[in-house]
PDB file of C-alpha atoms in Angstrom:
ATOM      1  CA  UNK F   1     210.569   8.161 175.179  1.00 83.00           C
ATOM      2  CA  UNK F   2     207.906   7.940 177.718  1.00 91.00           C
ATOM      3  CA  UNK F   3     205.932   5.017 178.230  1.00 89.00           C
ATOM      4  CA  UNK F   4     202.711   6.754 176.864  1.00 88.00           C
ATOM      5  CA  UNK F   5     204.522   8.135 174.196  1.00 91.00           C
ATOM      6  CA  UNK F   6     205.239   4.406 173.013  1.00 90.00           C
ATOM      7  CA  UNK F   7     201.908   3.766 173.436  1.00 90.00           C
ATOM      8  CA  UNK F   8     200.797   6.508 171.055  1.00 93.00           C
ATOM      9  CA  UNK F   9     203.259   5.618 168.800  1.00 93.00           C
ATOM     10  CA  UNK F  10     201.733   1.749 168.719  1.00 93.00           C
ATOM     11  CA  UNK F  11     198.101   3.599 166.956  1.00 96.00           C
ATOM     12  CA  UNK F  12     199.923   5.231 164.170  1.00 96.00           C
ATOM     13  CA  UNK F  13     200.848   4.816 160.959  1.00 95.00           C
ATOM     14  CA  UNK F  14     204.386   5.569 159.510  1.00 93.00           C
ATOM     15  CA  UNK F  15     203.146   9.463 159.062  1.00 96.00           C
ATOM     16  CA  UNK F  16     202.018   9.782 162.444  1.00 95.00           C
ATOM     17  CA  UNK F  17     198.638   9.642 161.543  1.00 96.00           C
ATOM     18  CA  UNK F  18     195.935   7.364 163.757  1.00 96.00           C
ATOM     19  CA  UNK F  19     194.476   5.362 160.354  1.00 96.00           C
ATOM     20  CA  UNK F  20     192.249   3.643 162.851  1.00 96.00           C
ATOM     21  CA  UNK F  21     189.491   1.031 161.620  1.00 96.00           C
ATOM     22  CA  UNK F  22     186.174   1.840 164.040  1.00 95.00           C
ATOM     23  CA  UNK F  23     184.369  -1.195 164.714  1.00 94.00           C
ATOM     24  CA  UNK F  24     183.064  -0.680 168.575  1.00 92.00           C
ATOM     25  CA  UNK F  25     179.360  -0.552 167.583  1.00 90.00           C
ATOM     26  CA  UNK F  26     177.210  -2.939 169.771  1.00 89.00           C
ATOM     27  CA  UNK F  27     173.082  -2.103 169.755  1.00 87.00           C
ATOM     28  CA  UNK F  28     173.291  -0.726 165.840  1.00 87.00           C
ATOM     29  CA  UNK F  29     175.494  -3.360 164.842  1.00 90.00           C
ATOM     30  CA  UNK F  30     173.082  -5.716 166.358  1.00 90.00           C
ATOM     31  CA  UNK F  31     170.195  -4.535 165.169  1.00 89.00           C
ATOM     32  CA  UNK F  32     171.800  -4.227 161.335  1.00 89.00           C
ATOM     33  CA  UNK F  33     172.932  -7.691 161.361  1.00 90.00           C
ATOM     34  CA  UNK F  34     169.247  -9.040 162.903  1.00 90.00           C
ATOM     35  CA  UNK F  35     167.367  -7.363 159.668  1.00 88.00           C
ATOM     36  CA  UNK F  36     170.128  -8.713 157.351  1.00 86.00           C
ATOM     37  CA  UNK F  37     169.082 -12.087 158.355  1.00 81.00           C
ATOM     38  CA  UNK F  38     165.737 -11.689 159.629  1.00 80.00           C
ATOM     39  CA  UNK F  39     166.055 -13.759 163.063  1.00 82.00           C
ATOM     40  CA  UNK F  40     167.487 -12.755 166.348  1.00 86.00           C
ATOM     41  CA  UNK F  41     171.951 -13.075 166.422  1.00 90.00           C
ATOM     42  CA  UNK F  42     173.915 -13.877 168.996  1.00 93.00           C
ATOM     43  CA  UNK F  43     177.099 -12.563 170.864  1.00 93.00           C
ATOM     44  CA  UNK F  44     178.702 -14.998 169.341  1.00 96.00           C
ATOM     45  CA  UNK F  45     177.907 -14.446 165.746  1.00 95.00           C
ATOM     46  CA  UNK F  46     178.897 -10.428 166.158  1.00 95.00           C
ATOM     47  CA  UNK F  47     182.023 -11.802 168.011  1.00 97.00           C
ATOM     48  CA  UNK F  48     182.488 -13.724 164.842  1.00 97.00           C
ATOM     49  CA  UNK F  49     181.829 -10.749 162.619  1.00 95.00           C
ATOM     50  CA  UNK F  50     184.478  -8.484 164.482  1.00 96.00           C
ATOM     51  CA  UNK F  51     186.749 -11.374 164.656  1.00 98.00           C
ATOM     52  CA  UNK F  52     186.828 -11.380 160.763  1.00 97.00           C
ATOM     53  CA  UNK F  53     186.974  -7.769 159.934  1.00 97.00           C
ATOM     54  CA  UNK F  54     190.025  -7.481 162.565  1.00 98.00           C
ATOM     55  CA  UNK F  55     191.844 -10.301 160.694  1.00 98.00           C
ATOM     56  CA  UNK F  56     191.457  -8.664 157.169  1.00 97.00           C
ATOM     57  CA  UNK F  57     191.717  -5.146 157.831  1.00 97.00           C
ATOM     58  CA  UNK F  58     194.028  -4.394 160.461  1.00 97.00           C
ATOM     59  CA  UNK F  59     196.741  -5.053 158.286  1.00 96.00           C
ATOM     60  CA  UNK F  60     196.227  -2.137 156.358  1.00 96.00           C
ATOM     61  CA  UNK F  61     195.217   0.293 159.411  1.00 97.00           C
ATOM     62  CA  UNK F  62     196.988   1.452 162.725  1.00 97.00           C
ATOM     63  CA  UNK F  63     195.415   0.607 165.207  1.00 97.00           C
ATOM     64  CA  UNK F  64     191.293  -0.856 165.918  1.00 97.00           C
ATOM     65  CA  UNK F  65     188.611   0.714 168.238  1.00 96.00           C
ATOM     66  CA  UNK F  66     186.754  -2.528 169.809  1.00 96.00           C
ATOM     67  CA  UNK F  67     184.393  -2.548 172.206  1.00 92.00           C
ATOM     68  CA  UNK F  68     184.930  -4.672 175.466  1.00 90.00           C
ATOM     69  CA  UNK F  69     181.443  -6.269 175.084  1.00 89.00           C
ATOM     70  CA  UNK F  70     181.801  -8.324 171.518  1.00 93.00           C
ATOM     71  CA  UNK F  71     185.613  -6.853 171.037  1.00 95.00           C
ATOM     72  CA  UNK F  72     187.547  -8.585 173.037  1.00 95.00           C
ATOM     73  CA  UNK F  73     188.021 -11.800 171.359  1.00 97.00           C
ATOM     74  CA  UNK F  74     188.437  -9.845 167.542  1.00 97.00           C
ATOM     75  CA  UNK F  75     191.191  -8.023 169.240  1.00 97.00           C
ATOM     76  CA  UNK F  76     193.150 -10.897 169.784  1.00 97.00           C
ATOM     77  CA  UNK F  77     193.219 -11.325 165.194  1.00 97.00           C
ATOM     78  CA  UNK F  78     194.191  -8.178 164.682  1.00 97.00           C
ATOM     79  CA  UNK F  79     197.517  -8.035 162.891  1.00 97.00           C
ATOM     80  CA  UNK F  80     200.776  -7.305 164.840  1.00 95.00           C
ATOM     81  CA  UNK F  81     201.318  -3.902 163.318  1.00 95.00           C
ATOM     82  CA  UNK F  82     198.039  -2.725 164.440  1.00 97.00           C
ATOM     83  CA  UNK F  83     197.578  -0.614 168.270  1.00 96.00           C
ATOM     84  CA  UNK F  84     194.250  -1.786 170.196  1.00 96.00           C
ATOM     85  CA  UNK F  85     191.898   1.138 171.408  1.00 94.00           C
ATOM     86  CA  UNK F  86     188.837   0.085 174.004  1.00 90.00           C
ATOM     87  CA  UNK F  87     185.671   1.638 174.051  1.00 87.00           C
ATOM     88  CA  UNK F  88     184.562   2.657 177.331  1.00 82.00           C
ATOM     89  CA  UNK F  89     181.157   4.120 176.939  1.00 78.00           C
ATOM     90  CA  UNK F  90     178.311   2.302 176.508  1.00 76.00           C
ATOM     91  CA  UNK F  91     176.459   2.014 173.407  1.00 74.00           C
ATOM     92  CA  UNK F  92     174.085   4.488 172.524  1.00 71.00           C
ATOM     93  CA  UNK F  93     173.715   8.648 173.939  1.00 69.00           C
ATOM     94  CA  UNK F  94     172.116   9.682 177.399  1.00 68.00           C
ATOM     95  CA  UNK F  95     169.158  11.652 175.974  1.00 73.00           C
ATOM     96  CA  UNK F  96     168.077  12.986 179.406  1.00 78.00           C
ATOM     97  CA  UNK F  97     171.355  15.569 178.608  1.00 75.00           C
ATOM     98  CA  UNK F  98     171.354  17.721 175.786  1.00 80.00           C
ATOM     99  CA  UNK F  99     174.969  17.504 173.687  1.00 78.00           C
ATOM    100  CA  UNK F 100     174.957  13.601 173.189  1.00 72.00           C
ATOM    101  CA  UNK F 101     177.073  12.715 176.207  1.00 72.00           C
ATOM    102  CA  UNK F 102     177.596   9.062 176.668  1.00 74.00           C
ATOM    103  CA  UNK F 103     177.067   6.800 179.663  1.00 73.00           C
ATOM    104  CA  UNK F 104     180.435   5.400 180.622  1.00 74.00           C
ATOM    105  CA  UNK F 105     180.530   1.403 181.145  1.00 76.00           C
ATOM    106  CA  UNK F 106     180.529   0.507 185.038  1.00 78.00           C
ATOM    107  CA  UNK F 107     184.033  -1.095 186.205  1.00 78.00           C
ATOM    108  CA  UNK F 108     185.586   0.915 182.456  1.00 71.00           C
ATOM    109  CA  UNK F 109     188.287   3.558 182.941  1.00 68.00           C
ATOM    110  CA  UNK F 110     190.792   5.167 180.718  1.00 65.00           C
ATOM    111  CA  UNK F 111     192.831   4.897 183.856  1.00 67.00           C
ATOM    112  CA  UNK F 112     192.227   1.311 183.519  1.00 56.00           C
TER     113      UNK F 112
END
């Protein structure tokens, strides 16, 4: 089995299926969690947030999609059964194209 075989194989379930639990948003996430509590949040607090959603949930999913900008520390509480996918795009749509084509985050690759 190839390496990125393996790899695929770490975001699946037991039926081959990718069950993944989505929490990359940044700006909407942000600006959700600001009218929830009606004053400005930190990096820290969403940080916080992610951190606690990858503790409870990734037990019963694949794999998580994180973003590198409040991600990173949530995907070090995900649960050991769980594969790790990384936004590379940053939030938001480039609206100066038509088709919703995302900016891709300097210094990000897939190659990475």
């Amino acid at each position: 089995m190839s390496t990125t075989q393996k790899h695929m194989q770490n975001l699946m379930n037991q039926d081959g299926i990718i069950a993944a639990l989505a929490i990359d948003q940044r700006g909407t996430l942000k600006k959700m969690m600001t009218k929830c509590q009606e004053v400005p949040i930190k990096q820290a607090q969403i940080e916080q947030f992610k951190t606690l959603v990858s503790e409870e949930l990734t037990g019963i999913a694949s794999s998580i999609l994180l973003d590198p900008k409040f991600g990173l520390p949530a995907a070090k509480h995900r649960a050991k059964t769980a594969g790790l996918l990384l936004a590379y795009e940053k939030t938001g749509y480039n609206v100066s194209v038509p088709g919703r084509l995302p900016d891709l985050l300097v210094d990000w690759s897939a190659n990475d």
